[in-house]
Tab-separated table of C-alpha atoms in Angstrom:
chain	number	residue	atom	x	y	z
A	117	MET	CA	-2.061	-24.464	1.878
A	118	LYS	CA	-1.305	-24.386	-1.876
A	119	ILE	CA	-1.906	-20.940	-3.358
A	120	LEU	CA	-1.691	-19.825	-6.990
A	121	ILE	CA	-1.321	-16.056	-7.321
A	122	SER	CA	-1.455	-13.798	-10.367
A	123	ALA	CA	0.649	-10.633	-9.989
A	124	TYR	CA	1.189	-8.486	-13.065
A	125	SER	CA	3.586	-6.314	-11.038
A	126	PHE	CA	5.845	-8.251	-8.708
A	127	GLU	CA	9.115	-6.573	-7.763
A	128	THR	CA	10.874	-4.635	-5.049
A	129	GLY	CA	12.818	-1.380	-5.163
A	130	ARG	CA	10.361	0.597	-7.292
A	131	GLY	CA	7.386	1.086	-4.990
A	132	SER	CA	3.784	0.976	-6.236
A	133	GLU	CA	1.731	-2.206	-6.672
A	134	GLY	CA	4.766	-4.346	-7.444
A	135	GLU	CA	6.170	-3.612	-4.004
A	136	ASN	CA	2.923	-4.694	-2.359
A	137	GLY	CA	2.795	-7.899	-4.338
A	138	TRP	CA	6.428	-8.738	-3.660
A	139	HIS	CA	6.360	-8.390	0.117
A	140	THR	CA	2.887	-9.829	0.647
A	141	VAL	CA	3.696	-12.948	-1.374
A	142	ASN	CA	7.049	-13.402	0.356
A	143	GLU	CA	5.265	-13.297	3.708
A	144	LEU	CA	2.711	-15.881	2.583
A	145	ALA	CA	5.465	-18.139	1.225
A	146	LYS	CA	7.028	-18.419	4.678
A	147	LYS	CA	4.106	-20.624	5.731
A	148	HIS	CA	2.472	-21.855	2.525
A	149	GLU	CA	3.297	-23.242	-0.919
A	150	VAL	CA	2.890	-20.231	-3.179
A	151	ARG	CA	3.203	-20.128	-6.954
A	152	VAL	CA	3.151	-16.729	-8.646
A	153	ILE	CA	2.491	-16.016	-12.302
A	154	THR	CA	4.167	-12.762	-13.293
A	155	ARG	CA	5.893	-11.118	-16.251
A	156	ALA	CA	9.092	-12.594	-17.630
A	157	ASN	CA	10.842	-9.212	-17.854
A	158	LEU	CA	11.032	-9.168	-14.041
A	159	ARG	CA	13.293	-12.219	-13.851
A	160	ALA	CA	16.559	-10.231	-13.589
A	161	ILE	CA	15.148	-8.065	-10.785
A	162	HIS	CA	14.120	-11.195	-8.883
A	163	LEU	CA	17.544	-12.788	-9.244
A	164	SER	CA	19.161	-9.615	-7.905
A	165	SER	CA	16.738	-9.468	-4.976
A	166	PHE	CA	17.205	-13.117	-4.049
A	167	ALA	CA	20.976	-12.668	-4.127
A	168	LYS	CA	20.547	-10.272	-1.193
A	169	THR	CA	17.640	-11.962	0.592
A	170	PRO	CA	17.177	-15.707	-0.020
A	171	LYS	CA	13.950	-16.788	-1.666
A	172	PRO	CA	11.454	-18.344	0.750
A	173	GLU	CA	11.363	-22.108	0.388
A	174	GLY	CA	7.645	-22.075	-0.320
A	175	LEU	CA	7.849	-19.606	-3.230
A	176	ASN	CA	7.942	-20.607	-6.890
A	177	ILE	CA	7.675	-18.123	-9.742
A	178	GLU	CA	6.188	-18.880	-13.157
A	179	TYR	CA	7.206	-16.337	-15.784
A	180	PHE	CA	4.806	-15.499	-18.574
A	181	ASP	CA	4.721	-12.827	-21.272
A	182	LEU	CA	2.799	-12.393	-24.486
A	183	PRO	CA	4.610	-12.967	-27.797
A	184	TRP	CA	7.189	-10.353	-28.814
A	185	ILE	CA	4.880	-8.563	-31.237
A	186	PHE	CA	2.620	-7.491	-28.353
A	187	ARG	CA	5.582	-6.382	-26.257
A	188	PHE	CA	6.926	-4.427	-29.243
A	189	PHE	CA	3.803	-2.279	-29.415
A	190	LYS	CA	3.717	-1.801	-25.644
A	191	LYS	CA	6.282	0.887	-24.876
A	192	GLY	CA	6.180	2.163	-21.306
A	193	LYS	CA	2.558	3.029	-20.568
A	194	ARG	CA	1.591	3.248	-24.220
A	195	GLY	CA	-0.730	0.369	-24.954
A	196	PHE	CA	-0.567	-0.802	-21.340
A	197	LEU	CA	-4.299	-1.435	-20.897
A	198	ILE	CA	-4.593	-3.502	-24.072
A	199	TYR	CA	-1.490	-5.499	-23.159
A	200	TYR	CA	-2.747	-6.033	-19.602
A	201	TYR	CA	-6.145	-7.268	-20.855
A	202	LEU	CA	-4.554	-9.745	-23.250
A	203	TRP	CA	-1.987	-10.783	-20.645
A	204	GLN	CA	-4.788	-11.766	-18.304
A	205	ILE	CA	-6.306	-13.981	-21.013
A	206	GLY	CA	-2.914	-15.595	-21.509
A	207	VAL	CA	-2.562	-16.121	-17.763
A	208	GLY	CA	-5.842	-18.006	-17.797
A	209	PHE	CA	-4.496	-20.494	-20.346
A	210	ARG	CA	-1.116	-20.834	-18.597
A	211	ALA	CA	-2.740	-21.342	-15.193
A	212	ARG	CA	-5.018	-24.099	-16.511
A	213	VAL	CA	-1.957	-26.026	-17.689
A	214	MET	CA	-0.217	-25.478	-14.346
A	215	LEU	CA	-3.252	-26.614	-12.375
A	216	ARG	CA	-3.572	-29.843	-14.340
A	217	LYS	CA	-0.051	-30.726	-13.222
A	218	GLU	CA	-0.438	-29.480	-9.643
A	219	PRO	CA	-3.810	-28.343	-8.234
A	220	ALA	CA	-4.088	-25.394	-5.856
A	221	ASP	CA	-6.337	-24.818	-2.871
A	222	ILE	CA	-6.785	-21.098	-3.607
A	223	LEU	CA	-6.554	-18.993	-6.772
A	224	HIS	CA	-5.846	-15.342	-6.034
A	225	HIS	CA	-5.675	-12.402	-8.437
A	226	LEU	CA	-3.578	-10.146	-6.210
A	227	ILE	CA	-2.109	-7.535	-8.592
A	228	GLY	CA	-3.417	-5.360	-10.439
A	229	SER	CA	-6.142	-3.558	-8.748
A	230	MET	CA	-8.556	-2.634	-11.563
A	231	ASP	CA	-12.112	-3.784	-10.872
A	232	TRP	CA	-13.006	-3.049	-14.500
A	233	MET	CA	-10.532	-5.465	-16.070
A	234	PRO	CA	-10.696	-9.286	-16.149
A	235	ALA	CA	-8.525	-11.643	-14.105
A	236	GLY	CA	-7.087	-14.664	-15.885
A	237	LEU	CA	-7.362	-16.943	-12.866
A	238	ALA	CA	-11.139	-16.515	-12.956
A	239	PHE	CA	-11.206	-18.853	-15.950
A	240	CYS	CA	-9.767	-21.751	-13.952
A	241	SER	CA	-11.513	-24.191	-11.626
A	242	GLY	CA	-11.138	-23.674	-7.904
A	243	PRO	CA	-11.894	-21.158	-5.139
A	244	PHE	CA	-11.097	-17.708	-6.548
A	245	ILE	CA	-10.226	-14.482	-4.681
A	246	TRP	CA	-10.304	-11.211	-6.632
A	247	GLY	CA	-8.423	-8.306	-5.175
A	248	PRO	CA	-7.892	-5.996	-3.582
A	249	VAL	CA	-9.501	-4.241	-6.538
A	250	GLY	CA	-11.279	-0.923	-6.783
A	251	SER	CA	-11.279	2.487	-8.390
A	252	GLU	CA	-11.746	6.012	-7.117
A	253	ASN	CA	-14.024	8.691	-8.525
A	254	THR	CA	-12.760	12.261	-8.714
A	255	HIS	CA	-14.499	14.599	-6.273
A	256	PRO	CA	-16.756	17.113	-8.122
A	257	ILE	CA	-15.125	20.083	-6.380
A	258	ILE	CA	-11.710	18.947	-7.561
A	259	LEU	CA	-13.017	18.735	-11.127
A	260	GLN	CA	-14.256	22.317	-10.952
A	261	HIS	CA	-10.678	23.501	-10.538
A	262	GLN	CA	-9.130	21.314	-13.227
A	263	PRO	CA	-8.480	22.412	-16.813
A	264	LEU	CA	-10.936	21.334	-19.515
A	265	GLN	CA	-8.641	18.584	-20.790
A	266	SER	CA	-8.462	16.991	-17.329
A	267	ARG	CA	-12.238	17.167	-16.919
A	268	ILE	CA	-12.726	15.459	-20.284
A	269	LYS	CA	-10.230	12.748	-19.326
A	270	ALA	CA	-12.008	12.183	-16.011
A	271	THR	CA	-15.373	11.850	-17.755
A	272	ALA	CA	-13.934	9.440	-20.320
A	273	ARG	CA	-12.289	7.416	-17.577
A	274	VAL	CA	-15.587	6.960	-15.721
A	275	ALA	CA	-17.332	5.983	-18.960
A	276	VAL	CA	-14.684	3.409	-19.916
A	277	ARG	CA	-14.741	1.820	-16.459
A	278	TRP	CA	-18.542	1.658	-16.448
A	279	GLY	CA	-18.605	0.196	-19.951
A	280	LEU	CA	-16.114	-2.553	-19.164
A	281	ARG	CA	-17.781	-3.415	-15.855
A	282	THR	CA	-21.198	-3.534	-17.495
A	283	PHE	CA	-20.635	-5.002	-20.942
A	284	ASP	CA	-17.267	-6.733	-21.105
A	285	PRO	CA	-18.018	-10.472	-20.809
A	286	LEU	CA	-14.632	-11.434	-19.368
A	287	THR	CA	-14.847	-8.792	-16.636
A	288	ARG	CA	-18.366	-9.911	-15.758
A	289	ILE	CA	-17.238	-13.547	-15.630
A	290	THR	CA	-14.411	-12.511	-13.301
A	291	GLY	CA	-16.820	-10.871	-10.871
A	292	ALA	CA	-19.314	-13.720	-11.080
A	293	ARG	CA	-16.633	-16.353	-10.426
A	294	ALA	CA	-15.137	-14.682	-7.354
A	295	ASN	CA	-15.869	-16.313	-4.012
A	296	VAL	CA	-14.656	-13.133	-2.323
A	297	ILE	CA	-13.958	-9.680	-3.759
A	298	LEU	CA	-11.459	-7.718	-1.703
A	299	THR	CA	-11.788	-3.979	-2.229
A	300	HIS	CA	-10.550	-0.664	-0.901
A	301	THR	CA	-13.436	1.212	-2.568
A	302	PRO	CA	-16.658	-0.668	-1.698
A	303	ASP	CA	-18.835	2.271	-2.772
A	304	THR	CA	-17.740	2.041	-6.409
A	305	ILE	CA	-18.019	-1.750	-6.834
A	306	PRO	CA	-21.201	-2.845	-8.703
A	307	LYS	CA	-24.020	-3.670	-6.302
A	308	ARG	CA	-24.466	-7.117	-7.857
A	309	TYR	CA	-21.326	-8.172	-5.960
A	310	ALA	CA	-22.407	-6.781	-2.591
A	311	ASP	CA	-22.817	-10.168	-0.902
A	312	ARG	CA	-19.176	-11.105	-1.638
A	313	LEU	CA	-17.416	-7.821	-0.873
A	314	LYS	CA	-14.838	-7.568	1.881
A	315	THR	CA	-13.123	-4.276	2.651
A	316	PHE	CA	-9.373	-4.756	2.516
A	317	ARG	CA	-6.320	-2.521	2.786
A	318	GLN	CA	-4.824	-1.860	-0.605
A	319	ALA	CA	-1.171	-1.369	0.324
A	320	GLY	CA	1.358	-2.288	2.974
A	321	ILE	CA	4.806	-1.351	4.235
A	322	ALA	CA	7.740	-3.047	5.919
A	323	ASN	CA	10.286	-1.592	8.298
A	324	LEU	CA	13.182	-2.280	5.949
A	325	PRO	CA	16.111	-0.015	4.974
A	326	SER	CA	15.093	-0.537	1.358
A	327	LEU	CA	11.724	1.158	2.009
A	328	ALA	CA	12.159	3.752	4.743
A	329	ARG	CA	14.483	5.172	7.393
A	330	PRO	CA	12.226	5.842	10.379
A	331	LYS	CA	12.958	8.933	12.439
A	332	THR	CA	13.814	8.397	16.087
A	333	ASP	CA	12.814	11.958	16.957
A	334	PHE	CA	10.472	14.293	15.121
A	335	ILE	CA	12.049	17.678	15.822
A	336	ARG	CA	12.203	19.828	12.693
A	337	LYS	CA	15.043	22.065	11.625
A	338	SER	CA	14.660	25.841	11.433
A	339	LYS	CA	13.508	25.607	7.804
A	340	LEU	CA	10.322	23.597	7.225
A	341	LYS	CA	10.957	21.055	4.467
A	342	ILE	CA	7.892	19.948	2.517
A	343	ILE	CA	8.173	17.057	0.091
A	344	TYR	CA	6.013	15.836	-2.775
A	345	ALA	CA	6.912	12.519	-4.441
A	346	GLY	CA	4.933	11.098	-7.338
A	347	GLU	CA	4.293	11.416	-11.022
A	348	LEU	CA	3.792	14.985	-12.174
A	349	LYS	CA	0.278	14.441	-13.463
A	350	ASP	CA	-3.001	16.222	-12.857
A	351	TRP	CA	-4.677	13.390	-10.944
A	352	LYS	CA	-1.637	12.933	-8.691
A	353	GLY	CA	-2.203	16.466	-7.392
A	354	ALA	CA	1.288	17.669	-8.329
A	355	GLN	CA	0.111	21.077	-9.541
A	356	MET	CA	-2.048	21.556	-6.437
A	357	ALA	CA	0.920	20.709	-4.221
A	358	LEU	CA	3.008	23.357	-5.958
A	359	ASP	CA	0.278	26.022	-5.906
A	360	ALA	CA	-0.444	25.408	-2.219
A	361	SER	CA	3.234	25.603	-1.286
A	362	LEU	CA	3.878	28.790	-3.265
A	363	ALA	CA	0.869	30.415	-1.615
A	364	TYR	CA	2.235	29.451	1.789
A	365	PHE	CA	5.751	30.692	0.928
A	366	GLU	CA	4.365	34.199	0.381
A	367	ASN	CA	4.049	34.388	4.176
A	368	ASP	CA	7.006	32.212	5.192
A	369	CYS	CA	10.435	32.343	3.586
A	370	ALA	CA	11.835	29.816	6.077
A	371	ALA	CA	10.392	26.854	4.194
A	372	GLU	CA	11.075	24.850	1.055
A	373	LEU	CA	9.334	22.383	-1.249
A	374	VAL	CA	11.179	19.447	-2.797
A	375	ILE	CA	9.382	17.845	-5.758
A	376	ILE	CA	10.406	14.314	-6.726
A	377	GLY	CA	9.094	12.720	-9.892
A	378	GLU	CA	8.649	13.200	-13.616
A	379	GLY	CA	5.598	13.675	-15.781
A	380	PRO	CA	3.831	15.797	-18.383
A	381	LEU	CA	3.245	18.683	-15.955
A	382	ARG	CA	6.896	19.302	-15.182
A	383	ASN	CA	7.488	22.022	-17.786
A	384	LYS	CA	4.345	23.892	-16.754
A	385	MET	CA	5.199	23.579	-13.061
A	386	GLU	CA	8.744	24.819	-13.599
A	387	LYS	CA	7.418	27.782	-15.577
A	388	VAL	CA	5.008	28.668	-12.748
A	389	THR	CA	7.868	28.365	-10.259
A	390	ARG	CA	10.204	30.638	-12.223
A	391	ALA	CA	7.494	33.294	-12.510
A	392	HIS	CA	6.701	33.299	-8.770
A	393	GLN	CA	8.464	35.622	-6.350
A	394	ASN	CA	9.178	32.677	-4.021
A	395	GLY	CA	10.082	30.213	-6.735
A	396	ASN	CA	13.621	29.877	-5.367
A	397	GLN	CA	12.120	27.909	-2.475
A	398	VAL	CA	11.129	25.055	-4.805
A	399	SER	CA	13.471	22.310	-6.047
A	400	PHE	CA	12.721	19.781	-8.791
A	401	LEU	CA	14.774	16.607	-8.389
A	402	GLY	CA	13.126	14.542	-11.134
A	403	LYS	CA	12.869	10.781	-10.791
A	404	VAL	CA	15.353	9.523	-8.205
A	405	PRO	CA	16.542	6.053	-7.062
A	406	MET	CA	14.679	4.525	-4.141
A	407	LEU	CA	17.567	5.020	-1.709
A	408	GLN	CA	17.681	8.742	-2.504
A	409	LEU	CA	13.917	9.001	-2.048
A	410	ILE	CA	14.287	7.352	1.368
A	411	GLU	CA	16.916	9.922	2.390
A	412	GLU	CA	14.857	12.853	1.111
A	413	LEU	CA	11.867	11.634	3.113
A	414	HIS	CA	14.031	11.282	6.212
A	415	GLU	CA	15.221	14.889	5.905
A	416	ALA	CA	11.703	16.258	5.378
A	417	ASP	CA	9.125	17.527	7.872
A	418	VAL	CA	5.830	17.248	5.964
A	419	PHE	CA	4.652	15.010	3.114
A	420	LEU	CA	2.242	16.817	0.789
A	421	TYR	CA	0.309	14.453	-1.486
A	422	PRO	CA	-3.042	15.807	-2.733
A	423	SER	CA	-3.789	12.943	-5.120
A	424	PHE	CA	-7.491	12.819	-5.913
A	425	HIS	CA	-8.492	9.553	-7.518
A	426	HIS	CA	-5.568	7.341	-6.779
A	427	GLY	CA	-5.552	4.496	-4.313
A	428	LEU	CA	-3.277	4.315	-1.298
A	429	ALA	CA	0.204	4.750	-2.757
A	430	VAL	CA	3.152	2.936	-1.201
A	431	VAL	CA	5.059	6.235	-1.033
A	432	VAL	CA	2.438	7.557	1.421
A	433	LEU	CA	3.115	4.613	3.731
A	434	GLN	CA	6.862	5.153	3.292
A	435	ALA	CA	6.410	8.756	4.426
A	436	MET	CA	4.279	7.653	7.379
A	437	LEU	CA	6.812	5.035	8.462
A	438	THR	CA	9.557	7.643	8.160
A	439	GLY	CA	7.641	9.815	10.608
A	440	LEU	CA	6.098	12.518	8.440
A	441	PRO	CA	2.615	13.935	8.907
A	442	ILE	CA	0.664	13.701	5.634
A	443	ILE	CA	-1.323	16.515	4.062
A	444	CYS	CA	-3.905	15.158	1.617
A	445	ILE	CA	-7.478	15.769	0.528
A	446	GLU	CA	-10.643	13.939	1.424
A	447	GLY	CA	-12.474	11.590	-0.865
A	448	ASP	CA	-10.085	8.739	-1.654
A	449	ALA	CA	-8.192	5.909	0.035
A	450	ILE	CA	-5.363	8.193	1.132
A	451	GLY	CA	-7.726	10.492	2.990
A	452	ARG	CA	-9.433	7.521	4.625
A	453	THR	CA	-6.059	6.186	5.760
A	454	ILE	CA	-4.755	9.468	7.157
A	455	GLY	CA	-7.942	10.862	8.701
A	456	GLN	CA	-6.910	13.540	11.175
A	457	GLU	CA	-4.661	11.204	13.162
A	458	ALA	CA	-1.665	10.775	10.838
A	459	GLY	CA	-1.804	14.222	9.288
A	460	ILE	CA	-4.374	16.657	7.953
A	461	THR	CA	-7.044	15.521	5.509
A	462	VAL	CA	-8.319	18.698	3.890
A	463	PRO	CA	-12.092	18.931	3.400
A	464	LEU	CA	-13.323	20.194	0.048
A	465	THR	CA	-15.761	23.083	0.007
A	466	GLU	CA	-17.257	25.514	-2.483
A	467	VAL	CA	-15.884	28.428	-0.451
A	468	LYS	CA	-12.148	27.828	-0.995
A	469	THR	CA	-10.052	26.323	-3.715
A	470	PRO	CA	-8.392	23.014	-2.815
A	471	SER	CA	-4.978	24.687	-3.091
A	472	ALA	CA	-5.981	27.387	-0.608
A	473	SER	CA	-7.165	24.750	1.883
A	474	LEU	CA	-3.927	22.792	1.448
A	475	SER	CA	-1.922	25.972	2.024
A	476	GLU	CA	-3.780	26.530	5.303
A	477	ALA	CA	-2.927	22.977	6.368
A	478	ILE	CA	0.780	23.633	5.713
A	479	SER	CA	0.543	26.802	7.779
A	480	LYS	CA	-1.112	24.948	10.662
A	481	LEU	CA	1.704	22.383	10.841
A	482	ALA	CA	4.376	25.052	10.454
A	483	GLN	CA	3.009	27.192	13.282
A	484	ASP	CA	2.177	24.407	15.746
A	485	GLU	CA	5.293	22.290	16.133
A	486	PRO	CA	4.012	20.147	19.040
A	487	TYR	CA	0.944	19.255	16.963
A	488	ARG	CA	3.096	18.411	13.932
A	489	GLN	CA	5.219	16.096	16.079
A	490	VAL	CA	2.155	14.337	17.513
A	491	LEU	CA	0.869	13.665	13.996
A	492	ALA	CA	4.313	12.492	12.871
A	493	ALA	CA	4.569	9.984	15.711
A	494	GLU	CA	1.024	8.741	15.107
A	495	ALA	CA	1.679	8.343	11.366
A	496	GLN	CA	4.670	6.142	12.128
A	497	SER	CA	2.727	4.112	14.679
A	498	ILE	CA	-0.236	3.523	12.324
A	499	ALA	CA	2.044	2.404	9.489
A	500	LEU	CA	3.836	-0.090	11.716
A	501	GLU	CA	0.761	-1.489	13.448
A	502	PHE	CA	-1.903	-1.622	10.768
A	503	TYR	CA	-0.109	-1.627	7.409
A	504	SER	CA	2.707	-4.104	7.831
A	505	TYR	CA	2.979	-6.824	5.208
A	506	LYS	CA	2.846	-9.410	7.978
A	507	ALA	CA	-0.545	-8.045	9.017
A	508	LEU	CA	-1.785	-8.079	5.415
A	509	ALA	CA	-0.585	-11.672	4.944
A	510	ARG	CA	-2.404	-12.748	8.123
A	511	GLN	CA	-5.606	-11.115	6.902
A	512	LEU	CA	-5.300	-12.906	3.568
A	513	GLU	CA	-4.836	-16.206	5.375
A	514	ASP	CA	-8.083	-15.536	7.230
A	515	VAL	CA	-9.858	-14.907	3.924
A	516	TYR	CA	-8.471	-18.116	2.423
A	517	GLU	CA	-9.551	-20.168	5.441
A	518	ASP	CA	-13.040	-18.664	5.374
A	519	VAL	CA	-13.405	-19.638	1.721
A	520	LEU	CA	-12.080	-23.156	2.234
A	521	PHE	CA	-13.552	-24.029	5.603
A	522	GLY	CA	-16.145	-21.373	6.453
């Protein structure tokens, strides 16, 4: 099968969507002819990766970036959405040229996951797969406990997504052109696409030393080690993780919280920590290399990740594969993945604050060690069985065959 894939992020060693794209495509390329259009600034990372693990014979990478003036104004995440939108238009033109030289059986927009942005491959002829795409809505109870600025941002975010889905012609063409729309959030996809929706896992994991060091036993040390790893932003739940842990520490000094990541909340979180009587039980490590993250996860006992409108992050699967029970909140892809089998998914109620409920979940795992170990083992098992990149690649092959031959 000849497959043309668009992957805005396509790299290993940094987690996130790029990790998913990298491993999924490499699995597909073991059996199929796969061409990937991705950004040119990833070339050096690819060369380094292929020096360690040879490139699959079936994989070819086409590098494409917008002219330098667009890259100049895109610094980090500043201007990202505008650049991404224009990049997709450029991909459409580049792909049309590529397809004239060598047709493909399947066109697949694999990365990124925004269902409110266009996909360049939609403007080419041929069977087109869009996704997995989707977007989460913030639970109303979570919003009640967020500062005004965060509530305004959440409202603006919903409005922008709705506007682009509804009125942007390129986004509407993308949805109309798709033979199949893979999604991890079927409830938020416009109903006009209902007949082409297929629920699909958003992220995967591989049992590789570069992603995780699985525990062979799940016995904890005398001091319970809780870990949070992610950007220190409101919607990642970083502040809730800190508040919940500090509340728990008031009743248990034999525990610690390690916070990995950077973000705009760090100064505020450090100030809260310094002012708290148990603040010495919290460590801020900042952004760390992947290998250090893997070691920190291996030394931990619980992964606390109360993100509330994010999809299933790769770091959650890394923690599961390591053998850590996950504490999260209900209402997004993480909660649906964890359930009550791989950790504790905290229900949201009007009676308690989310942080108080998270603190109770920490206490439950700290006081019931056999239960914590059962959840840890199940988390590892679920990650290996249902979220491997091999399994995701097989499911994609089924989708391709259904489109071509079904």
